[in-house]
mmCIF file of C-alpha atoms in Angstrom:
data_model
loop_
_atom_site.group_PDB
_atom_site.id
_atom_site.type_symbol
_atom_site.label_atom_id
_atom_site.label_comp_id
_atom_site.label_asym_id
_atom_site.label_seq_id
_atom_site.Cartn_x
_atom_site.Cartn_y
_atom_site.Cartn_z
ATOM 1 C CA MET M 1 -87.418 -80.478 -57.937
ATOM 2 C CA ASN M 2 -84.520 -77.561 -56.188
ATOM 3 C CA ARG M 3 -83.060 -76.492 -59.177
ATOM 4 C CA ALA M 4 -80.044 -72.755 -59.465
ATOM 5 C CA SER M 5 -81.395 -69.965 -60.728
ATOM 6 C CA LYS M 6 -80.563 -67.626 -64.209
ATOM 7 C CA ASN M 7 -80.707 -64.628 -62.849
ATOM 8 C CA LYS M 8 -77.174 -62.922 -62.152
ATOM 9 C CA CYS M 9 -75.839 -59.546 -60.887
ATOM 10 C CA ARG M 10 -73.512 -57.394 -61.308
ATOM 11 C CA THR M 11 -72.008 -54.173 -58.915
ATOM 12 C CA TYR M 12 -69.666 -52.473 -59.451
ATOM 13 C CA PHE M 13 -68.071 -47.716 -58.489
ATOM 14 C CA ARG M 14 -67.474 -46.572 -61.448
ATOM 15 C CA ILE M 15 -65.628 -43.035 -61.915
ATOM 16 C CA THR M 16 -66.655 -40.950 -64.886
ATOM 17 C CA GLY M 17 -65.619 -37.688 -66.958
ATOM 18 C CA ASN M 18 -62.740 -34.952 -67.698
ATOM 19 C CA PHE M 19 -60.384 -36.713 -65.212
ATOM 20 C CA ASP M 20 -57.116 -39.179 -65.021
ATOM 21 C CA PRO M 21 -57.955 -42.420 -64.021
ATOM 22 C CA ASP M 22 -53.904 -42.940 -62.924
ATOM 23 C CA ALA M 23 -54.170 -40.101 -60.970
ATOM 24 C CA VAL M 24 -57.202 -41.488 -58.806
ATOM 25 C CA SER M 25 -55.540 -44.772 -58.698
ATOM 26 C CA ASP M 26 -52.675 -42.850 -56.671
ATOM 27 C CA ILE M 27 -55.009 -40.712 -54.494
ATOM 28 C CA LEU M 28 -57.346 -44.205 -53.588
ATOM 29 C CA GLU M 29 -54.089 -46.250 -53.323
ATOM 30 C CA LEU M 30 -56.166 -48.727 -55.474
ATOM 31 C CA LYS M 31 -56.380 -50.723 -58.927
ATOM 32 C CA PRO M 32 -58.631 -50.323 -60.325
ATOM 33 C CA ASP M 33 -60.575 -53.245 -62.354
ATOM 34 C CA GLU M 34 -60.966 -51.367 -65.677
ATOM 35 C CA LYS M 35 -59.801 -48.021 -66.651
ATOM 36 C CA TRP M 36 -59.413 -45.753 -69.615
ATOM 37 C CA LYS M 37 -58.758 -41.493 -70.440
ATOM 38 C CA ILE M 38 -60.776 -39.747 -72.956
ATOM 39 C CA GLY M 39 -58.449 -40.552 -75.912
ATOM 40 C CA ASP M 40 -58.424 -44.121 -75.426
ATOM 41 C CA PHE M 41 -60.061 -46.208 -78.180
ATOM 42 C CA ARG M 42 -62.290 -49.206 -77.460
ATOM 43 C CA LYS M 43 -62.618 -51.967 -79.028
ATOM 44 C CA ASN M 44 -64.896 -51.164 -82.788
ATOM 45 C CA GLY M 45 -61.862 -47.828 -82.822
ATOM 46 C CA THR M 46 -63.825 -45.362 -81.777
ATOM 47 C CA GLN M 47 -62.036 -42.855 -79.102
ATOM 48 C CA TYR M 48 -63.493 -42.576 -76.068
ATOM 49 C CA ASP M 49 -64.565 -38.883 -75.115
ATOM 50 C CA PHE M 50 -64.472 -39.247 -71.008
ATOM 51 C CA ALA M 51 -62.479 -41.231 -68.193
ATOM 52 C CA SER M 52 -63.184 -43.811 -66.191
ATOM 53 C CA TRP M 53 -62.208 -45.588 -63.411
ATOM 54 C CA LEU M 54 -63.948 -49.190 -62.657
ATOM 55 C CA PHE M 55 -63.488 -50.431 -59.067
ATOM 56 C CA GLY M 56 -65.016 -53.312 -56.411
ATOM 57 C CA THR M 57 -67.195 -55.654 -59.825
ATOM 58 C CA CYS M 58 -68.503 -58.257 -56.715
ATOM 59 C CA SER M 59 -70.502 -60.682 -59.757
ATOM 60 C CA ASP M 60 -71.501 -62.871 -56.287
ATOM 61 C CA TYR M 61 -75.489 -63.263 -57.669
ATOM 62 C CA ASP M 62 -76.803 -63.089 -53.780
ATOM 63 C CA ASN M 63 -81.107 -62.575 -53.821
ATOM 64 C CA GLU M 64 -80.036 -59.850 -51.441
ATOM 65 C CA THR M 65 -78.447 -57.104 -53.753
ATOM 66 C CA GLU M 66 -77.014 -54.655 -50.514
ATOM 67 C CA ASN M 67 -74.660 -57.999 -50.328
ATOM 68 C CA GLN M 68 -73.167 -56.942 -53.059
ATOM 69 C CA MET M 69 -73.080 -53.986 -52.875
ATOM 70 C CA SER M 70 -71.392 -53.406 -49.262
ATOM 71 C CA LYS M 71 -68.725 -56.030 -50.573
ATOM 72 C CA THR M 72 -68.144 -53.569 -53.385
ATOM 73 C CA VAL M 73 -68.137 -50.316 -50.992
ATOM 74 C CA ALA M 74 -66.247 -52.129 -48.012
ATOM 75 C CA PRO M 75 -62.555 -51.487 -49.494
ATOM 76 C CA LEU M 76 -64.697 -47.907 -50.395
ATOM 77 C CA LEU M 77 -65.102 -47.056 -46.659
ATOM 78 C CA SER M 78 -62.344 -45.567 -44.937
ATOM 79 C CA LYS M 79 -61.590 -43.965 -49.042
ATOM 80 C CA VAL M 80 -64.558 -41.605 -48.817
ATOM 81 C CA GLU M 81 -62.897 -37.579 -46.972
ATOM 82 C CA LEU M 82 -60.538 -38.907 -50.368
ATOM 83 C CA LEU M 83 -63.722 -39.333 -52.500
ATOM 84 C CA ARG M 84 -64.482 -36.281 -51.475
ATOM 85 C CA LYS M 85 -61.054 -34.622 -52.257
ATOM 86 C CA ILE M 86 -61.612 -36.000 -55.964
ATOM 87 C CA HIS M 87 -65.199 -35.278 -56.187
ATOM 88 C CA SER M 88 -64.258 -31.413 -55.156
ATOM 89 C CA GLU M 89 -61.383 -31.259 -57.758
ATOM 90 C CA PHE M 90 -61.841 -32.823 -60.911
ATOM 91 C CA ASP M 91 -64.260 -32.748 -62.594
ATOM 92 C CA VAL M 92 -66.608 -36.364 -61.845
ATOM 93 C CA THR M 93 -69.448 -38.327 -61.318
ATOM 94 C CA PHE M 94 -69.201 -40.948 -59.633
ATOM 95 C CA THR M 95 -71.969 -44.805 -59.580
ATOM 96 C CA LEU M 96 -72.461 -46.893 -57.628
ATOM 97 C CA GLU M 97 -73.741 -49.974 -61.100
ATOM 98 C CA ILE M 98 -76.599 -52.562 -59.964
ATOM 99 C CA VAL M 99 -76.214 -54.324 -62.974
ATOM 100 C CA PRO M 100 -78.962 -57.708 -62.630
ATOM 101 C CA GLU M 101 -80.125 -59.963 -65.666
ATOM 102 C CA LEU M 102 -83.558 -61.993 -64.384
ATOM 103 C CA TYR M 103 -85.034 -64.009 -65.974
ATOM 104 C CA THR M 104 -89.207 -64.281 -66.282
ATOM 105 C CA GLY M 105 -90.231 -67.018 -63.883
ATOM 106 C CA GLU M 106 -87.456 -67.427 -61.269
ATOM 107 C CA THR M 107 -86.772 -65.382 -57.661
ATOM 108 C CA THR M 108 -86.934 -61.533 -58.171
ATOM 109 C CA PRO M 109 -83.655 -60.105 -56.318
ATOM 110 C CA CYS M 110 -83.765 -57.293 -53.222
ATOM 111 C CA LEU M 111 -82.440 -54.340 -54.744
ATOM 112 C CA ALA M 112 -83.081 -51.957 -51.865
ATOM 113 C CA PRO M 113 -79.399 -50.375 -50.620
ATOM 114 C CA SER M 114 -78.958 -50.709 -46.349
ATOM 115 C CA MET M 115 -78.559 -47.587 -44.899
ATOM 116 C CA ASP M 116 -75.017 -47.745 -45.180
ATOM 117 C CA ILE M 117 -74.541 -47.713 -48.166
ATOM 118 C CA ILE M 118 -76.517 -44.653 -48.673
ATOM 119 C CA ASP M 119 -74.986 -43.207 -46.206
ATOM 120 C CA PHE M 120 -72.131 -43.989 -48.279
ATOM 121 C CA CYS M 121 -73.918 -42.420 -51.604
ATOM 122 C CA HIS M 122 -74.657 -39.094 -49.548
ATOM 123 C CA GLU M 123 -71.446 -38.793 -47.962
ATOM 124 C CA THR M 124 -69.377 -39.187 -51.374
ATOM 125 C CA ARG M 125 -71.940 -37.946 -54.120
ATOM 126 C CA THR M 126 -71.718 -41.057 -55.129
ATOM 127 C CA GLU M 127 -75.151 -41.631 -58.228
ATOM 128 C CA ILE M 128 -76.985 -45.567 -57.817
ATOM 129 C CA ASP M 129 -77.380 -46.589 -60.855
ATOM 130 C CA ILE M 130 -79.493 -50.118 -61.806
ATOM 131 C CA ASP M 131 -79.454 -51.567 -64.703
ATOM 132 C CA MET M 132 -81.821 -54.218 -65.808
ATOM 133 C CA TYR M 133 -82.212 -57.127 -68.094
ATOM 134 C CA LEU M 134 -85.144 -58.892 -68.204
ATOM 135 C CA TYR M 135 -85.108 -62.458 -70.466
ATOM 136 C CA ASP M 136 -87.815 -64.530 -70.642
ATOM 137 C CA LYS M 137 -87.474 -68.510 -69.409
ATOM 138 C CA GLU M 138 -86.525 -69.300 -73.151
ATOM 139 C CA GLU M 139 -84.002 -67.881 -73.934
ATOM 140 C CA ASP M 140 -79.934 -68.105 -72.704
#
């Protein structure tokens, strides 16, 4: 019996810190998937005490998660020098986020980044953060 896996994964590149997200968009000439400034309001009414610029969200689940990482990072590869400039001029942190949602009893994905991803992260001082969620197979 061949059935679809319930597993999912998202990858995205995030800049966080004390900066103007619009300035980052202008420098990189890219439109973020999501952004906010310090002082903007969350849905729950509290204010953000840090700025965020999120780009390259890939939700196309691939058991080889490095393929998702590559899709996220591909548009940024030509922007390494600009990212270095942003990193040196602003108080920011770069993070490549990998968020797998896995069900017990399902095939587990390969979470190893390729050397190209490792090189990009090293060159831009990007941290890799894996936030894994594990669900019991009975849960939805």
